[in-house]
Coordinates of C-alpha atoms in Angstrom, one line a residue:
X71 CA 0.0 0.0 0.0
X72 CA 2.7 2.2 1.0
X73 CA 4.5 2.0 -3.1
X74 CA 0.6 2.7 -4.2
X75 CA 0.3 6.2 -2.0
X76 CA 4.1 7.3 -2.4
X77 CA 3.6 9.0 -6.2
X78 CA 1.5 11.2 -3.6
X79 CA 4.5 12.7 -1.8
X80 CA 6.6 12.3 -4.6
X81 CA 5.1 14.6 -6.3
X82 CA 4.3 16.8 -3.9
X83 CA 7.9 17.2 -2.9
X84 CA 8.5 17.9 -6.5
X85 CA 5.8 20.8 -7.1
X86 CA 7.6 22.1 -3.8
X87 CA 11.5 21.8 -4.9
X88 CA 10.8 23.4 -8.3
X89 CA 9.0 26.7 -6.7
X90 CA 11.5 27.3 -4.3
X91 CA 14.3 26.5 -7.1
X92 CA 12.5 28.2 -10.1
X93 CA 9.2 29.8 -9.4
X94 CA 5.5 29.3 -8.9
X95 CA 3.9 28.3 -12.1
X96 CA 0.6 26.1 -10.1
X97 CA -1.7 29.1 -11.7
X98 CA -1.2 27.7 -15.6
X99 CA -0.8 23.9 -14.4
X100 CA -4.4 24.3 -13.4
X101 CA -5.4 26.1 -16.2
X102 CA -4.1 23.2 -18.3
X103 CA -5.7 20.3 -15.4
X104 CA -9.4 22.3 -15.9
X105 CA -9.0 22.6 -19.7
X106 CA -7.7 19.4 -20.8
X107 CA -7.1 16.7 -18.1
X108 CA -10.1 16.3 -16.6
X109 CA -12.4 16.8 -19.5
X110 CA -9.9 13.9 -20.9
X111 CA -10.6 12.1 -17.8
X112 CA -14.3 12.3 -18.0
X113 CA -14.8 11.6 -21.6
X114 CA -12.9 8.4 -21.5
X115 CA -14.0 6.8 -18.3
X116 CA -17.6 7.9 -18.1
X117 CA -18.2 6.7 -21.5
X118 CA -17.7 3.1 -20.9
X119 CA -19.5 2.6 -18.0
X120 CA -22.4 -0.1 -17.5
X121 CA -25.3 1.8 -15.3
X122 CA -27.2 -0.5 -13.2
X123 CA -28.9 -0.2 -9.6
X124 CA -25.3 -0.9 -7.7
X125 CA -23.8 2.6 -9.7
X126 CA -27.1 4.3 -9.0
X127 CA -26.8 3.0 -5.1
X128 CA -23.1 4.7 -4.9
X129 CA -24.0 7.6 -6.7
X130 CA -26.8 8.0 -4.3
X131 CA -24.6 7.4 -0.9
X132 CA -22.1 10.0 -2.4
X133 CA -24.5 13.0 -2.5
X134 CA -25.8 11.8 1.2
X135 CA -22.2 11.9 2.9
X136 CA -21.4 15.0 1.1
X137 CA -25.1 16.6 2.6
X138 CA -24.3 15.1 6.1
X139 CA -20.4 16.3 6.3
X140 CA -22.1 19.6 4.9
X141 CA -24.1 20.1 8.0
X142 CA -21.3 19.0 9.9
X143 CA -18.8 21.1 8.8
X144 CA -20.9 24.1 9.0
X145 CA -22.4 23.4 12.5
X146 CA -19.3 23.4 13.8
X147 CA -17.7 26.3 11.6
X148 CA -20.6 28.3 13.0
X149 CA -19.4 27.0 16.5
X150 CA -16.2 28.1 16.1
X151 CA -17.1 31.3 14.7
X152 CA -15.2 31.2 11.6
X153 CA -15.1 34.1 9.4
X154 CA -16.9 33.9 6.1
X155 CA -13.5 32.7 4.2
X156 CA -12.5 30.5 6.9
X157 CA -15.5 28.8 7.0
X158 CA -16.0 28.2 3.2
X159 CA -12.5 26.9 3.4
X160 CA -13.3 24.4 6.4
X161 CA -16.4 23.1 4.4
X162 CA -14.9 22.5 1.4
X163 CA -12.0 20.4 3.2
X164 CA -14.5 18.2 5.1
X165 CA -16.9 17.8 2.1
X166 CA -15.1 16.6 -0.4
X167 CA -12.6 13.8 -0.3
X168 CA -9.4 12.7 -2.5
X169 CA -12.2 9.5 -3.7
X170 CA -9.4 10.0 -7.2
X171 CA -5.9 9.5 -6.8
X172 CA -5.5 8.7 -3.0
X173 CA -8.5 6.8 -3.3
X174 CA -8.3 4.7 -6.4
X175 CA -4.8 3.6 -5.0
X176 CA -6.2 2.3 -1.5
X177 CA -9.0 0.7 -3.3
X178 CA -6.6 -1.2 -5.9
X179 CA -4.5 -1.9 -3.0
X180 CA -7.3 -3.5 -0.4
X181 CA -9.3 -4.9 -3.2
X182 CA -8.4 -5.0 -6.8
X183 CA -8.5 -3.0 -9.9
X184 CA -11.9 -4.8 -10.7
X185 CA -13.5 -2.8 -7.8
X186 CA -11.9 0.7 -8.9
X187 CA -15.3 1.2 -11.0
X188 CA -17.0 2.0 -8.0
X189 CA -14.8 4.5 -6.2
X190 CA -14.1 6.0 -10.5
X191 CA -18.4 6.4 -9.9
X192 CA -18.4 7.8 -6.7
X193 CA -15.9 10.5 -7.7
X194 CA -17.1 11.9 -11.4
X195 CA -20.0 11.3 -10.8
X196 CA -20.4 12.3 -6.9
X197 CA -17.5 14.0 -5.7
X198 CA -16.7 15.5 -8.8
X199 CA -20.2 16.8 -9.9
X200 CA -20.3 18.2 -6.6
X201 CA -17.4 20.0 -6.3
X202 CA -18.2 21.6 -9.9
X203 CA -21.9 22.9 -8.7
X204 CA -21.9 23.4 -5.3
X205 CA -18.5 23.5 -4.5
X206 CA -18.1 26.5 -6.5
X207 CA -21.2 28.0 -4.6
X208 CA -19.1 27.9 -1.9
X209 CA -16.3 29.5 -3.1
X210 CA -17.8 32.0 -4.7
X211 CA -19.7 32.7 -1.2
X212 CA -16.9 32.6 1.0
X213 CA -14.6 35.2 -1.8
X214 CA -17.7 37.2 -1.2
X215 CA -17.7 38.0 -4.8
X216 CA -20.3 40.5 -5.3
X217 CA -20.4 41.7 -8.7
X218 CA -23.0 39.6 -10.9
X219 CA -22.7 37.0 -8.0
X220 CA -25.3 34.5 -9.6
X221 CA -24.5 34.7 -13.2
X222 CA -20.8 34.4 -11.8
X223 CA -21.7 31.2 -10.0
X224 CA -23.5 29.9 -13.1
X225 CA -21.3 30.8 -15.6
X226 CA -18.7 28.9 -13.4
X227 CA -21.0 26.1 -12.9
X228 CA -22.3 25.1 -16.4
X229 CA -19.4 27.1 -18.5
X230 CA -16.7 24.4 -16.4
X231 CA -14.8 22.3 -19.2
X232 CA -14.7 19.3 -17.1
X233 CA -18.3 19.2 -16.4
X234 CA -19.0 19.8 -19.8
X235 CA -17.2 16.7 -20.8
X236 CA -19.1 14.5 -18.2
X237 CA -22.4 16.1 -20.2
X238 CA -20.7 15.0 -23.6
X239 CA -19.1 11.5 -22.0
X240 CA -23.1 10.5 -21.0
X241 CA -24.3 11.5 -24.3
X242 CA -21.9 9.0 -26.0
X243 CA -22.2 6.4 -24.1
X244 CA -21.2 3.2 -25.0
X245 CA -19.8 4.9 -28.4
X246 CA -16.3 4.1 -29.3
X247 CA -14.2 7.1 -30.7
X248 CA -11.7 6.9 -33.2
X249 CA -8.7 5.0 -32.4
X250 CA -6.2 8.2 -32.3
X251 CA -9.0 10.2 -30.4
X252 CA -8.8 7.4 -27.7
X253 CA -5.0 7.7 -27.8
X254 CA -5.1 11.2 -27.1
X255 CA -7.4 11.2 -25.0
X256 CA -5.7 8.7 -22.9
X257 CA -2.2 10.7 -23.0
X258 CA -4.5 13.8 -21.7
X259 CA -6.1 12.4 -18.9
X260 CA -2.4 10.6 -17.6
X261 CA -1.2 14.0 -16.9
X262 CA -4.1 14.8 -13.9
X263 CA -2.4 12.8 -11.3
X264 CA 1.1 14.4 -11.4
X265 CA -0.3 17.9 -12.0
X266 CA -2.6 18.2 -9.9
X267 CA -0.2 16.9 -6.7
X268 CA 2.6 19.1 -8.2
X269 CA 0.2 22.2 -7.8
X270 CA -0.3 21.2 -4.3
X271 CA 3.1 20.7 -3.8
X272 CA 3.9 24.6 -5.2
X273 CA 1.2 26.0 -3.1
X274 CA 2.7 24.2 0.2
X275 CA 4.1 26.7 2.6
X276 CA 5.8 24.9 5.5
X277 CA 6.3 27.4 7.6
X278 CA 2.7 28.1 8.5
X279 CA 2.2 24.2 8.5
X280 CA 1.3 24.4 11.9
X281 CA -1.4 27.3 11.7
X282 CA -4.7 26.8 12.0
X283 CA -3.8 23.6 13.3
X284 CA -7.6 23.6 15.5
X285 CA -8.8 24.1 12.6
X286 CA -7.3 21.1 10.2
X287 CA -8.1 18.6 13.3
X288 CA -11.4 19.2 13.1
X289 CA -11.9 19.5 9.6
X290 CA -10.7 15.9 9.7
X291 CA -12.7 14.6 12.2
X292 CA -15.7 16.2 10.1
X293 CA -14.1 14.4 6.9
X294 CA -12.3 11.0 8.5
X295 CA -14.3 10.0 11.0
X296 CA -17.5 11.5 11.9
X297 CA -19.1 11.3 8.5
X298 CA -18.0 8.0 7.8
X299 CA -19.6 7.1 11.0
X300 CA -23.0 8.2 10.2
X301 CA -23.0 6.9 7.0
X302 CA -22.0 3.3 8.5
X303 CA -24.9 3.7 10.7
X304 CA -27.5 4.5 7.4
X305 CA -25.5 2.2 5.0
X306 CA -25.7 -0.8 7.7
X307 CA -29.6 -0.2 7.7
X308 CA -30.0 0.2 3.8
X309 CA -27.1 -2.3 1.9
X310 CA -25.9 -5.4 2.7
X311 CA -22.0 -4.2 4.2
X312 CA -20.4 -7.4 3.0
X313 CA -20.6 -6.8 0.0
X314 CA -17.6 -5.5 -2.1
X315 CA -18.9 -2.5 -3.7
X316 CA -20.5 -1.2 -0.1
X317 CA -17.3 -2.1 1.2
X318 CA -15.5 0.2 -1.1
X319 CA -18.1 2.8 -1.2
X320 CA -17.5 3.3 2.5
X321 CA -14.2 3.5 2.1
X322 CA -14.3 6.7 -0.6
X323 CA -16.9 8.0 2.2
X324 CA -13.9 8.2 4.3
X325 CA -11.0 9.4 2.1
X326 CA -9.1 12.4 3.7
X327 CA -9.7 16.0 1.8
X328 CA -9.5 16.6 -2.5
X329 CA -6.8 17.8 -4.2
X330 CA -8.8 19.6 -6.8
X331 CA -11.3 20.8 -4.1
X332 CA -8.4 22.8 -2.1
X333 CA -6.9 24.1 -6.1
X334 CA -10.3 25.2 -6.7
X335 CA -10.4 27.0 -3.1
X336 CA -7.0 28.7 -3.8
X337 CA -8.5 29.4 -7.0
X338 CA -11.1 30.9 -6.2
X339 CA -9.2 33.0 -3.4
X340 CA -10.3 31.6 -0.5
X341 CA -7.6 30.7 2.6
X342 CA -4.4 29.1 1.3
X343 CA -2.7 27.7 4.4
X344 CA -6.0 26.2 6.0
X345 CA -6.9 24.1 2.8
X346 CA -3.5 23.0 1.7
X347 CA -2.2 22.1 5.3
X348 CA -5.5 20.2 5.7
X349 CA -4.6 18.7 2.4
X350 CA -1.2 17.2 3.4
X351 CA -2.6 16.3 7.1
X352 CA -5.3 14.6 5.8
X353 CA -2.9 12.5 3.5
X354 CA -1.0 11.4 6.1
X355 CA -4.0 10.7 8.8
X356 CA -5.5 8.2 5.9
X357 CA -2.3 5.8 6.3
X358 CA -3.8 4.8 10.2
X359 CA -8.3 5.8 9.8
X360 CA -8.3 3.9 6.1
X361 CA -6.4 0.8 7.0
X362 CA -8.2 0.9 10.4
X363 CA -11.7 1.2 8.8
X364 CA -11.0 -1.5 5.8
X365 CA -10.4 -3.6 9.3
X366 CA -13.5 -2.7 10.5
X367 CA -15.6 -3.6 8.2
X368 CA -13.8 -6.9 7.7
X369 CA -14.9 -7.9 11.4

């Protein structure tokens, strides 16, 4: 498991070395990640999917976790009396988990790359959805963005290249494209991973790693443990729990925060240090909650 997460760090650490060597260019990277990655990403995955009640079921269980850590997080953001930024940025870190890169590598390496379907459902279609509608609600709240503030939020929402392509992907599905097309496709989506971890990794500032350390704890107890809890609770009166897919449905319940969800927060100018350091905690949290969770659910 350990080989499967390393590209995380790896990467990271890279993204890092070349900003303090060079200079900061995470602002294009996700230009290119929006623009062409993930629209790569959607179109050739989404295509080729065979819908039935399970990928209904997980799609379903996605929105319900993301609704419950939703009240969570802002319950307690509320408690805490977080200012408008701060609390946009503590939702969006306990809303919307890594279900992509951190998560398809746990699930390959508990399960196999047979069950990876599920968690790739959960997050285009769940996390990713999500984070495209209203995730950038939330942004665009906590930026307190005033001019044209709806037609900027649905200009972002329905104008966004990557959901675009989930629209397309559904449209054609089951349709093979041409062979090249494929090829390109497939060369375009490879790059998400390693940019999207090396714009994390240019954004880290480790000096302030240990502000708004409150904070990042219990973002991650919104996000690692407390949702995942409830939804056990629901999932264990609704779904049979031994089964595989449940199994790794759960599992992308409990994934620590999203890359792309604390990009898109930067992005969108909300706190810097309180989503990335909840970022890179959150990482390293899910080495002990994910293998201690797969072992509960194995009891």
């Amino acid at each position: 498991m350990i080989e499967e997460i390393a590209p995380v760090f790896l990467f990271v650490l890279i993204g890092y070395i070349f900003k303090v060597a060079k200079e900061d260019i995470s602002h294009e990277l996700t230009e290119f990640v929006i623009y062409f990655s993930l629209p790569a990403l959607a179109l050739s995955k989404i295509r080729h999917l065979e819908y039935n009640d399970i990928i209904f079921k997980v799609i379903g269980i996605s929105y319900v976790a993301m609704f419950i850590a939703f009240v969570f997080s802002l319950a307690l953001g509320k408690l805490m009396k977080l200012s408008r930024k701060d609390l946009a940025t503590f939702m969006m870190v306990s809303i919307f988990g890594n279900t992509s890169f951190v998560g398809f590598s746990y699930i390959e390496s508990l399960y196999s790359m047979k069950e990876v379907v599920y968690a790739l459902v959960y997050d285009q279609l769940g996390t990713f959805v999500a984070l495209l509608t209203f995730g950038i609600a939330i942004i665009s709240w906590g930026a307190n963005k005033q001019d044209s503030h709806k037609e900027h939020v649905l200009k972002q929402i329905f104008l966004s290249p990557p959901l675009i392509a989930i629209v397309v992907a559904v449209y054609f599905h089951g349709v093979d494209f041409p062979a090249y097309l494929e090829g390109i496709l497939d060369k375009l989506q490879a790059t998400l991973i390693p940019l999207v971890t090396i714009i994390v990794g240019m954004k880290l500032e480790l000096k302030s790693l240990g502000s708004y350390f409150k904070e990042n704890v219990l973002a991650l107890f919104v996000k690692m443990f407390l949702t995942p809890l409830a939804m056990l609770g629901l999932m264990h009166l609704f779904f049979d729990m031994t089964k595989t897919w449940s199994k790794v449905t759960f599992l992308e319940i409990a994934m620590p925060p999203m890359t792309m969800a604390t990009v898109y927060a930067i992005k969108g100018g909300l706190n810097k240090n309180l989503a990335i350091n909840a970022l890179a905690l959150g990482i390293l949290v899910s080495f002990v909650s994910i293998v201690a969770w797969n072992m509960f659910l194995g009891m």
